Coordinates of C-alpha atoms and ligand atoms in Angstrom, one line a residue:
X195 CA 160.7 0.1 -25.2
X196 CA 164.0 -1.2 -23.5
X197 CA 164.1 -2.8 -20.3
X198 CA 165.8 -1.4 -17.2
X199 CA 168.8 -4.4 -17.6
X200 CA 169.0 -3.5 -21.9
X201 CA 169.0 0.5 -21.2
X202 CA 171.8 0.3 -18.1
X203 CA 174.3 -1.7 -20.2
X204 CA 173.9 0.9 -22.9
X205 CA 174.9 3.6 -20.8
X206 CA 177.9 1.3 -19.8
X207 CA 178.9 0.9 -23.3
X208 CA 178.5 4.6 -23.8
X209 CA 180.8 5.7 -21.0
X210 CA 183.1 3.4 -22.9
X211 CA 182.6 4.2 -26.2
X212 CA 183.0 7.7 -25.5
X213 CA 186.1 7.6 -23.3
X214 CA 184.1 8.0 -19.4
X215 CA 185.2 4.8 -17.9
X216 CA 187.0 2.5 -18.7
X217 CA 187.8 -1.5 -17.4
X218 CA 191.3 -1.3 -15.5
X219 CA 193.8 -3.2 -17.5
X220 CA 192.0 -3.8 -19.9
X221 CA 194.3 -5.2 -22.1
X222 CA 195.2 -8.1 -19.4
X223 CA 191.7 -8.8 -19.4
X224 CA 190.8 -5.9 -16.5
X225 CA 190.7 -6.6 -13.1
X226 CA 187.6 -7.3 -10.7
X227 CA 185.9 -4.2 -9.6
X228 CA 187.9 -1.5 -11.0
X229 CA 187.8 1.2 -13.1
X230 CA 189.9 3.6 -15.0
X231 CA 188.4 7.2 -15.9
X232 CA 189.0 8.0 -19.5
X233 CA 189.4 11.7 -21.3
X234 CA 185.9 12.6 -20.9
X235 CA 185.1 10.7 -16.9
X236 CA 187.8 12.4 -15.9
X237 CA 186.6 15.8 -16.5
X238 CA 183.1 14.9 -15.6
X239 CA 184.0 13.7 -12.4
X240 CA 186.8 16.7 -11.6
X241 CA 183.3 18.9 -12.4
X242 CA 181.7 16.7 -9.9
X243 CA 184.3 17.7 -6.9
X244 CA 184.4 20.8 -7.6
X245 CA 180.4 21.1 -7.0
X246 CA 181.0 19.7 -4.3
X247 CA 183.5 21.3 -2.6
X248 CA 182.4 24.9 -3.9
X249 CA 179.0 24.1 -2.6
X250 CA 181.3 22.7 0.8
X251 CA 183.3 25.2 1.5
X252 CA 183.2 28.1 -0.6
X253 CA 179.3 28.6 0.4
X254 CA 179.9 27.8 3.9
X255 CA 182.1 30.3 6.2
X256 CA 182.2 27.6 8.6
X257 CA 183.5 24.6 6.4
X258 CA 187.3 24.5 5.7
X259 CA 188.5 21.4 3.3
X260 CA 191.6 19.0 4.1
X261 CA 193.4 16.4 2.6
X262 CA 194.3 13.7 4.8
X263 CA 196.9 11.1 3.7
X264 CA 195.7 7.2 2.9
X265 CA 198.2 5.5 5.1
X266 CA 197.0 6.2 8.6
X267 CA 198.9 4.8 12.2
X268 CA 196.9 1.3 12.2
X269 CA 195.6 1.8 16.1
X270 CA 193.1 4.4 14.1
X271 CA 191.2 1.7 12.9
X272 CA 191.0 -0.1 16.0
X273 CA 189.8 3.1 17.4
X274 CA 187.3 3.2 14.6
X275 CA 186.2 0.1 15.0
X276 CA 187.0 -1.7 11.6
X277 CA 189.5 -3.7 12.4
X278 CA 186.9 -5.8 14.9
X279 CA 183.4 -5.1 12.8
X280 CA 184.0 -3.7 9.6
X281 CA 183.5 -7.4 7.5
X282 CA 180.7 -9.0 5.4
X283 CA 179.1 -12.4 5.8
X284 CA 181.0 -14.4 2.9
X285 CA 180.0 -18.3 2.1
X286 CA 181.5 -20.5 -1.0
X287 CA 179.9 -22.6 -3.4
X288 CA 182.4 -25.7 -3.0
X289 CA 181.5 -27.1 -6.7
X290 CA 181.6 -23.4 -8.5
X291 CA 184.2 -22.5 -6.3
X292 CA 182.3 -18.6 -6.5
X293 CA 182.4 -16.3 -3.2
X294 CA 179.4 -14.5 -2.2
X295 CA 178.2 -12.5 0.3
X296 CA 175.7 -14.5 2.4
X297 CA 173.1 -11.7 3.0
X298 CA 173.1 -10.8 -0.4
X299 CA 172.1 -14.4 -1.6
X300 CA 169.3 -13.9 0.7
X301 CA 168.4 -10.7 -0.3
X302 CA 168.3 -11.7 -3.8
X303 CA 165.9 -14.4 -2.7
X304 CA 164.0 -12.2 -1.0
X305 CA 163.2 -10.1 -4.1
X306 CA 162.3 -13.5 -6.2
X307 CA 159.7 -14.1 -3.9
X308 CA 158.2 -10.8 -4.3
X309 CA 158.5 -10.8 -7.4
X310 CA 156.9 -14.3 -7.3
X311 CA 153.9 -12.6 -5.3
X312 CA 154.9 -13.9 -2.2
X313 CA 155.0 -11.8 0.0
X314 CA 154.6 -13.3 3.7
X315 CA 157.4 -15.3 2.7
X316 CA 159.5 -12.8 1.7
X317 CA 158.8 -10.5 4.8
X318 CA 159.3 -13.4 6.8
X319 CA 162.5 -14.2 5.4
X320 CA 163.4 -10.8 5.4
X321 CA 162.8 -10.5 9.5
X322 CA 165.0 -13.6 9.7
X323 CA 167.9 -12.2 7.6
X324 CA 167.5 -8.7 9.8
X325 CA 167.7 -11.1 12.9
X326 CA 170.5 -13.2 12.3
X327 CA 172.8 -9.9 11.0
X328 CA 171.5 -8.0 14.2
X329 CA 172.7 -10.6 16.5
X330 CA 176.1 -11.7 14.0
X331 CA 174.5 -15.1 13.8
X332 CA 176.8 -16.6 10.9
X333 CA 175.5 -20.4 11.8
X334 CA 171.9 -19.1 11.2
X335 CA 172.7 -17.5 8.1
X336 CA 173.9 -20.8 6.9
X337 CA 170.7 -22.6 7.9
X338 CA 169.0 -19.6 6.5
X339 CA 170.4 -20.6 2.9
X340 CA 170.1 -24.5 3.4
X341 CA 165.8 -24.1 4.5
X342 CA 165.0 -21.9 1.5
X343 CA 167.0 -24.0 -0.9
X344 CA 168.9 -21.0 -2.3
X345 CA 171.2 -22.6 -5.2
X346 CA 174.8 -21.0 -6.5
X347 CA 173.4 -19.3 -9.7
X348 CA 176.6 -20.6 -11.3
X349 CA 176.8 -24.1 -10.6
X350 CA 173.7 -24.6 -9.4
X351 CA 174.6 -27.0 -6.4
X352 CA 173.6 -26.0 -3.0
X353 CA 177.1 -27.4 -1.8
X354 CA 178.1 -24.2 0.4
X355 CA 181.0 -24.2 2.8
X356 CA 180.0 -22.4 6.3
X357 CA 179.0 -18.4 6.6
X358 CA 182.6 -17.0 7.9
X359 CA 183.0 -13.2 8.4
X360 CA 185.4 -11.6 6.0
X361 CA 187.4 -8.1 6.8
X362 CA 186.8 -5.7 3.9
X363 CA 190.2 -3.5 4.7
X364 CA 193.4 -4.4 2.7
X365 CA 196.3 -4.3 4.2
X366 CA 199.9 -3.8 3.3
X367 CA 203.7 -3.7 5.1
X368 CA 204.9 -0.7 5.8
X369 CA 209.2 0.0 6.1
X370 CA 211.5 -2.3 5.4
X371 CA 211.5 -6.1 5.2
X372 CA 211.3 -8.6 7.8
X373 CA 211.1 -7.2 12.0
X374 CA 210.9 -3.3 11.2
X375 CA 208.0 -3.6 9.1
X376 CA 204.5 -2.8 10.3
X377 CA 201.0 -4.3 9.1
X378 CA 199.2 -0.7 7.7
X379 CA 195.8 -0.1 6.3
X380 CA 194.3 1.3 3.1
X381 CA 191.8 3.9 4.7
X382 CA 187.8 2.1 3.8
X383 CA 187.2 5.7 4.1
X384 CA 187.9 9.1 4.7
X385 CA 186.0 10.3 7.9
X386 CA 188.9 9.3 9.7
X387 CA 191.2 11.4 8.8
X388 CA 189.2 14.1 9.5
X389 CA 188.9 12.9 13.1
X390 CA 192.1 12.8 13.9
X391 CA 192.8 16.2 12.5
X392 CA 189.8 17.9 14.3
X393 CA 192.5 19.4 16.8
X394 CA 194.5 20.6 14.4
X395 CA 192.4 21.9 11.9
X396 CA 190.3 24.1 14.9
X397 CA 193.1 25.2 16.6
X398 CA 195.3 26.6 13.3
X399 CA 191.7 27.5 11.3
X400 CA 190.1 29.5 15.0
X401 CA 187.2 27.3 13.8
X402 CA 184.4 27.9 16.5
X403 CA 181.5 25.4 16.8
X404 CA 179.3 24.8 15.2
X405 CA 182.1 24.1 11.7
X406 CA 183.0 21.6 9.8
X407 CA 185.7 19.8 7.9
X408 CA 185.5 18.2 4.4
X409 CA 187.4 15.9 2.3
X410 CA 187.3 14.2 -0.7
X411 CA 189.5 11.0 -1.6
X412 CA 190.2 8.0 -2.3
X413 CA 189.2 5.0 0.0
X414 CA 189.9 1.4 -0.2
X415 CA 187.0 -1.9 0.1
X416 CA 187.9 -5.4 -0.5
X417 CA 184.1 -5.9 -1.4
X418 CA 183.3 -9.8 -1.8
X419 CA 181.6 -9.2 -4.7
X420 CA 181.8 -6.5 -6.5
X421 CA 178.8 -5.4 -8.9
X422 CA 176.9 -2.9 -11.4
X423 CA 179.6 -1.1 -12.6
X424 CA 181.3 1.3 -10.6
X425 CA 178.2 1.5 -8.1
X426 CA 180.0 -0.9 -6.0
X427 CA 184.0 -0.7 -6.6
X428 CA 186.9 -1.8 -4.9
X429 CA 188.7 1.5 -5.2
X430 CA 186.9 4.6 -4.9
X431 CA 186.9 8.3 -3.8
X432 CA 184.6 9.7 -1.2
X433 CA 183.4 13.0 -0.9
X434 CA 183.0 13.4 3.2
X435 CA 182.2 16.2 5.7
X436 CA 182.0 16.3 9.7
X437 CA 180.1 18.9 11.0
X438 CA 181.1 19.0 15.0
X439 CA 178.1 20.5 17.1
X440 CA 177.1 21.2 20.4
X441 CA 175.8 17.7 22.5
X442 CA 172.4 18.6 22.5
X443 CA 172.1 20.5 19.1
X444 CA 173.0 17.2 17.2
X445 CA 169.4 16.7 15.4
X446 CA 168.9 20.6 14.5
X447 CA 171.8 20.0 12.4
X448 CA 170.9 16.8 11.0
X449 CA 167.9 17.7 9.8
X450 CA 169.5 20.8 8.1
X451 CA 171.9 18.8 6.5
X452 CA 169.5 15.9 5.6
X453 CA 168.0 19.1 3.9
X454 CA 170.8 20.6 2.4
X455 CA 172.5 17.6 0.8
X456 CA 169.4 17.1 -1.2
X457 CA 168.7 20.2 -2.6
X458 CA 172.3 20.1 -3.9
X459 CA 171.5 17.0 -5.6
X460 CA 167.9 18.3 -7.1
X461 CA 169.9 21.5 -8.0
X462 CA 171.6 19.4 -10.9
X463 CA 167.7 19.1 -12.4
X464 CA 167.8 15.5 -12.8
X465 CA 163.9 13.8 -12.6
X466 CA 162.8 14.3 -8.9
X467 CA 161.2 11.4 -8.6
X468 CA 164.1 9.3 -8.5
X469 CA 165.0 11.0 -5.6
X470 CA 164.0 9.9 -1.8
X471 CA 164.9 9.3 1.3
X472 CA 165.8 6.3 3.7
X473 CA 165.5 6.6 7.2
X474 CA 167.7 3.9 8.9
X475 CA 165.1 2.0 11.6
X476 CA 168.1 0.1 12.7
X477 CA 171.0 2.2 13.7
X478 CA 174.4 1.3 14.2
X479 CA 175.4 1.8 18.0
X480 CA 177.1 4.9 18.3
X481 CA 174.0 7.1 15.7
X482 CA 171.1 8.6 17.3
X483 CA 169.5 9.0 13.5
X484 CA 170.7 8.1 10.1
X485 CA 169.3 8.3 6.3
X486 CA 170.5 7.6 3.1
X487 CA 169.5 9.6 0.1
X488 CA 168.8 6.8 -2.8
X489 CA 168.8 7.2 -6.6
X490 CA 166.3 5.0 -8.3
X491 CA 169.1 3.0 -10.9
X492 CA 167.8 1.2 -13.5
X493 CA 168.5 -1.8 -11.2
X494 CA 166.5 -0.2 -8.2
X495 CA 166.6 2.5 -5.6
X496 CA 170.1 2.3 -3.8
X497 CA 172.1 4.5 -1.6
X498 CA 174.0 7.1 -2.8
X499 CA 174.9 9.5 0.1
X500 CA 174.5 8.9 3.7
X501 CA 173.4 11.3 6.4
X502 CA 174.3 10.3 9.9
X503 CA 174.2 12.0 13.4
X504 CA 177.4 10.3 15.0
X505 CA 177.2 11.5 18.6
X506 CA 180.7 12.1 20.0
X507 CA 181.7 8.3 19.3
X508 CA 184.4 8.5 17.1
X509 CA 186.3 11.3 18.9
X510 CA 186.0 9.5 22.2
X511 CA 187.5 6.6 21.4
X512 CA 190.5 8.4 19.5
X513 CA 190.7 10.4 23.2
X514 CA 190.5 6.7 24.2
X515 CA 192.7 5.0 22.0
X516 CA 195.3 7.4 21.7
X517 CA 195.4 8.9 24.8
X518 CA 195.5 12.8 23.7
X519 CA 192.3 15.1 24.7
X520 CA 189.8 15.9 21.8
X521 CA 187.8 18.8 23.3
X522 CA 186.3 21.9 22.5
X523 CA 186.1 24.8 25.1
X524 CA 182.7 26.8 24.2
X525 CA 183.1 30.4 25.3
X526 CA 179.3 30.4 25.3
X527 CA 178.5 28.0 27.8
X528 CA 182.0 28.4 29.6
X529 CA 182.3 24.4 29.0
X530 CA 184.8 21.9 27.2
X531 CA 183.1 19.3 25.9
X532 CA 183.3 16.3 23.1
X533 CA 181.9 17.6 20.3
X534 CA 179.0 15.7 18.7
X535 CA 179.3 14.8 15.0
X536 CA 176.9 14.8 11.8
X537 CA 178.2 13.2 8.7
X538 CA 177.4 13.9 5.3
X539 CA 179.0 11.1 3.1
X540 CA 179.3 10.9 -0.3
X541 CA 180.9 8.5 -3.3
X542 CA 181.9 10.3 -6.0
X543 CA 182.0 7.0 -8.5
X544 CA 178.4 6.4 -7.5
X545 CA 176.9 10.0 -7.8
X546 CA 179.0 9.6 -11.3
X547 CA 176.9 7.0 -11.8
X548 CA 173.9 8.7 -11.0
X549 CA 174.5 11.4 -13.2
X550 CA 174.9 9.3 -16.2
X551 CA 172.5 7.2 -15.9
X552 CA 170.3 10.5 -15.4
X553 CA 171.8 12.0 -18.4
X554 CA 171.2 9.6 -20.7
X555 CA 168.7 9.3 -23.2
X556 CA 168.1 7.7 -26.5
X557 CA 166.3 10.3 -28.4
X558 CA 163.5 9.3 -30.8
X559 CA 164.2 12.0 -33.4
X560 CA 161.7 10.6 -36.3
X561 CA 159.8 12.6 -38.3
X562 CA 156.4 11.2 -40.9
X563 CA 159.6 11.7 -43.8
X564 CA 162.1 10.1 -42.2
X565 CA 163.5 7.8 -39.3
X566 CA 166.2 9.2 -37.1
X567 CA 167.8 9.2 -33.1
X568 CA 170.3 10.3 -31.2
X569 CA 172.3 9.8 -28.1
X570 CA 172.7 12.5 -25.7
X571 CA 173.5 13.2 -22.6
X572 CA 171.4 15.6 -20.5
X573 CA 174.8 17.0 -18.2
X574 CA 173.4 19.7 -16.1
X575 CA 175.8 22.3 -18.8
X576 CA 178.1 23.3 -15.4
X577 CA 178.9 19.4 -14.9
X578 CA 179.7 18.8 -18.7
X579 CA 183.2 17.7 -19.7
X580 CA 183.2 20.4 -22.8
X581 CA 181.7 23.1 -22.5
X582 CA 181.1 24.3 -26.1
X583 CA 182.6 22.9 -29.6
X584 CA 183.3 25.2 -32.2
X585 CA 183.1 24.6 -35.5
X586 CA 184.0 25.8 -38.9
X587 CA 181.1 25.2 -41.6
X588 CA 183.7 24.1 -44.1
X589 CA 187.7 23.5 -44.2
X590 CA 188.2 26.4 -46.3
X591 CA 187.7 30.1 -47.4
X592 CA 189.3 31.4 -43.7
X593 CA 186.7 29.7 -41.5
X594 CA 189.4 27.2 -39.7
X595 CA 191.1 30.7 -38.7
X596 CA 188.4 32.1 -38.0
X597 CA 186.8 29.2 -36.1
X598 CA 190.3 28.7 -34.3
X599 CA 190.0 32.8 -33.0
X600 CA 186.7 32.1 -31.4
X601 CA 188.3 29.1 -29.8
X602 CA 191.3 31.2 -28.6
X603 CA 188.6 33.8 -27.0
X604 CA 186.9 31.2 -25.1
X605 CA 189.4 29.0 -23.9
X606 CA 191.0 30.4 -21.0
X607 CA 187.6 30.4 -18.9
X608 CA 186.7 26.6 -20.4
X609 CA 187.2 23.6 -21.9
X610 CA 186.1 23.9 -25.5
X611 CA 187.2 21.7 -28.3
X612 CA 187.1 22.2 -32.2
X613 CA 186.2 19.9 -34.9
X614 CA 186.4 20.4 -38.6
X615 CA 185.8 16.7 -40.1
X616 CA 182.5 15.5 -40.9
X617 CA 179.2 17.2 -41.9
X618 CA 177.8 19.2 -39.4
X619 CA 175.1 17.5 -38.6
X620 CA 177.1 14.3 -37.9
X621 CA 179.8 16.7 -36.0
X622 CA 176.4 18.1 -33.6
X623 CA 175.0 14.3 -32.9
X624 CA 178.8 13.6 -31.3
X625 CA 179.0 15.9 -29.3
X626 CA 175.1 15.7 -28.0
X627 CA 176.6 11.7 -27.0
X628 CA 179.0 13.4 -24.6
X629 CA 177.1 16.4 -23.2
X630 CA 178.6 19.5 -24.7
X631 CA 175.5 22.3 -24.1
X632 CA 176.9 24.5 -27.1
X633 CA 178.0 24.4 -30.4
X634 CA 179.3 27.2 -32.0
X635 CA 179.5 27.4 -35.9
X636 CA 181.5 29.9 -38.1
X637 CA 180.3 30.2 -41.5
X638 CA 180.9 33.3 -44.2
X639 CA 178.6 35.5 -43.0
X640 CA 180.7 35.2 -40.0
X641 CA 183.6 36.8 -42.0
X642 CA 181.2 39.4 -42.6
X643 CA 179.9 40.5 -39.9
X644 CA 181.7 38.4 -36.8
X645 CA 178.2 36.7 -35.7
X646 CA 178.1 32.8 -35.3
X647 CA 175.0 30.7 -35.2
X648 CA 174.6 28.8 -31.2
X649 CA 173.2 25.4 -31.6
X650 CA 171.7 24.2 -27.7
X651 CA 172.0 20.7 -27.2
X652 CA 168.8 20.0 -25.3
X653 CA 166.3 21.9 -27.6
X654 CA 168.4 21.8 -30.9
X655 CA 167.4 25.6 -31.5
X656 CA 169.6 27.6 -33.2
X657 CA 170.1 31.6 -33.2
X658 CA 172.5 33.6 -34.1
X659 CA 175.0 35.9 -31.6
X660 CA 177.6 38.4 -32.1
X661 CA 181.0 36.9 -31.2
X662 CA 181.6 39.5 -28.7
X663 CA 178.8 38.8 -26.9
X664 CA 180.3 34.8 -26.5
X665 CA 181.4 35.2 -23.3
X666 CA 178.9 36.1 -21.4
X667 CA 176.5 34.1 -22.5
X668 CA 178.7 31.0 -22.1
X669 CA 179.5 32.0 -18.5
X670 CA 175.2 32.7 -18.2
X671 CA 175.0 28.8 -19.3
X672 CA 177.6 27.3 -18.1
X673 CA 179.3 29.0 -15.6
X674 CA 179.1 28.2 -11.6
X675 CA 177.1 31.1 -11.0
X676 CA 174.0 29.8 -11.7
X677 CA 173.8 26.4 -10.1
X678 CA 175.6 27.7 -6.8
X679 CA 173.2 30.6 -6.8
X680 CA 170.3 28.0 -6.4
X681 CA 171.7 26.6 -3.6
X682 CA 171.7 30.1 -1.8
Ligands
ATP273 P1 176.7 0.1 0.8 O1 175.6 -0.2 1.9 O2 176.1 0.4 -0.5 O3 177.8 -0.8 0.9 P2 177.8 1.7 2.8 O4 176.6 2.0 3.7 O5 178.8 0.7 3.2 O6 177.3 1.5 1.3 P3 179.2 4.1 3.6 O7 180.2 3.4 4.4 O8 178.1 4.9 4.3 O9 178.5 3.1 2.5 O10 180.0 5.0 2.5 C1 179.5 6.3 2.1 C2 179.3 6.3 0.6 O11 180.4 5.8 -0.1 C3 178.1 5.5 0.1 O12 176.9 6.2 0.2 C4 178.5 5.2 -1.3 O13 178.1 6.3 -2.2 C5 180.0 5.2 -1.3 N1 180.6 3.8 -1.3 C6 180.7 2.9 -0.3 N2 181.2 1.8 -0.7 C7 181.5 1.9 -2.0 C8 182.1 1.1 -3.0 N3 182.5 -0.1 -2.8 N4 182.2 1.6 -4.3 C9 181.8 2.8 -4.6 N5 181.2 3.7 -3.7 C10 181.1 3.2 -2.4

């Protein structure tokens, strides 16, 4: 049996191995916290948008997508608030000369000492840390780390410089050189430019509330330590909608959503028990209720999408900060008002995640005559980056032509790909290792009699099908229809 830590680095070497993700710059020796998407990751993840935003906007009347530009007028960010409190607790080990995030050292010790079977100290420590974020108590954080003796796992030493608060937005010139130039953001995320374009987008769209915007792109972090993969990445892409509501109706709608957004993740089938909620106890300021949906990772529960009722906060202070009206005349109650705000929020790398580490299993194939395995990937079929491979049984006799006709039949509606090297058994196992639900073999009686024999990837059945009748099974298995007909 492997453990959790053994099992999640194999699925990061698979998604390398197979061409998923890859380290950025690889060849200079990458660079810290990001990630390239290789042949396979990117189709996987392009899938992964597209459930989204089908499920978004083409299921919803009331839901219309944009796509917002990165740079943004910097005063946004004041508006939003991240220019004065978006920033982590960093501290440095003066000997190693490593930068970590102060809460996270405690954190970590917190889980030795339950581990440990401590647990009064660990709660204890734990209301501490809660105490000292809540009231931005950097000093106390310090003497948080120096009375439980936490060490720098690299050097060691518990020679720590003082807890100072670190911005996570980068920031770049815009224009030309020198006096002309202006200090600009990358966006940290992407709710913002739907804010600033709720105007806009209701006036041209005659959106009436309740509706919603959605968006998915990239967004920026200078995280101060970046770690497990691409859970926790320095560039990213976010999958966001703003629902804007009647004041009053806020926590109908969040609890709809709350509902919604996890039936779209069960929809993909993965084991329901790694599933659950996280209702926030402690909510930031401007929220009236906030939950996270968490996926159990091989390195714990953890947050993948966030659920938040935003009350009209951020649209107030852009009426604030920029001086321009944000409001909504309602022909039903004969009132303009702010309109009141639920977020879902989403990160595509980290629901990528999900879904491999989800997918993957390392099959136990052995039999009393022999030992055997396999690697494969569980992709709900919809999600997978091939859809089907088609194969000729050998590289004569008219089956490449034959093989290649089937391929020309099925390829306008998917992404198929044909191999003809290798047995077939070998050929199956590779393309179980990257998902593909089908594999389609022409043999001579396929000359014959134009039937083909369907391998499945999950079950490894086999049966045969007439080649005319390819189409509409593939589109019964892995088509849209079927998955967005569950969320119905
Ligand atoms: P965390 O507590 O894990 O840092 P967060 O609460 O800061 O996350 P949000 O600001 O709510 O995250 O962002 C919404 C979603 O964006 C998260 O649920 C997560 O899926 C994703 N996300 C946030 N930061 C990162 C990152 N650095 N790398 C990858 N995905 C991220």
């Amino acid at each position: 049996m492997k453990t959790n830590d053994e099992l999640f680095k194999n699925v990061i070497s698979h998604a390398k191995e197979y061409g998923f993700v890859f380290p950025s710059s690889e060849i200079y020796d990458g660079l810290s916290a990001v990630y390239d998407y290789g042949q396979l990751g990117a189709e996987l993840k392009n899938n992964i948008k597209t459930y989204w935003w089908k499920a978004m906007v083409q299921l919803n009347e009331n839901i219309v997508g944009i796509d917002s530009a990165i740079f943004m007028h910097p005063k946004i960010w004041k508006a939003s608030g991240h220019v004065d409190g978006f920033n982590d607790p960093m501290i440095d080990n003066k000997d190693s000369k490593k930068r970590y995030r102060a809460d996270q050292l405690i954190e970590d010790k917190i889980a030795r000492y339950e581990k440990d079977g401590k647990t009064d100290k660990a709660a204890k420590l734990q209301a501490d840390l809660d105490a000292a974020l809540n009231s931005d108590d950097l000093g106390r954080l310090k003497s948080i780390i120096e009375e439980h003796e936490i060490a720098c796992p690299v050097s060691g030493t518990k020679n720590w410089t003082e807890v100072r608060q670190f911005n996570l937005m980068f920031s770049t010139q815009m224009g030309a050189m020198a006096d002309g130039s202006e200090e600009v953001y990358l966006r940290p995320e992407t709710a913002q430019g739907i804010f600033v374009n709720f105007l806009n987008v209701q006036k041209t769209g005659r959106m009436k509330i309740p509706f919603g915007i959605a968006q998915i792109g990239k967004a920026f972090r200078n995280e101060v330590i970046a770690r497990q993969f691409i859970m926790r990445m320095r560039e990213f892409e976010q999958m966001e909608m703003q629902f804007f509501v009647r004041p009053g109706t806020e926590l109908e709608w969040y609890n709809q959503w709350k509902e919604t957004r996890l039936k779209w993740h069960l929809a993909l089938k993965p084991n329901p028990s790694k599933y659950r909620y996280h209702d926030h106890v402690k909510l930031a300021h401007y929220a009236n209720a906030a939950v996270d949906i968490e996926y159990e990772f091989p390195f714990g529960f953890k947050e993948v999408e966030g659920i938040h009722s935003r009350t009209d906060f951020d649209l107030s202070q852009h009426q604030t900060f920029s001086g321009k009206k944000l409001q909504y005349f309602d022909p039903e109650i004969n009132q303009n008002y702010v309109p009141y705000v639920i977020e879902t929020s989403i990160g595509l790398d980290r629901m990528f995640l999900t879904i491999l580490c989800n997918a993957y299993e390392e099959e136990d194939l052995s039999t009393d005559e022999k030992q055997d395995s396999r690697s494969v990937l569980h992709l709900h079929p919809a999600l997978a980056p091939i859809k089907a491979a088609v194969f000729p049984l050998t590289k004569k006799d008219g089956l490449p032509e034959k093989a290649r006709e089937v391929m020309d039949l099925l390829k306008i509606d998917y992404n198929i790909i044909y191999e003809e090297k290798d047995a077939i058994g070998k050929r199956y196992r590779r393309q179980d290792a990257i998902g593909t639900p089908i594999c389609i073999t022409v043999d001579h009686q396929s000359l014959q009699d134009d039937t083909v024999t369907i391998r499945h990837r999950d079950s490894m059945e086999q049966e045969r099908v007439a080649i005319k009748d390819l189409e509409k099974l593939l589109d019964g298995i892995v088509g849209w229809k079927p998955l967005l007909q569950s969320l119905l």
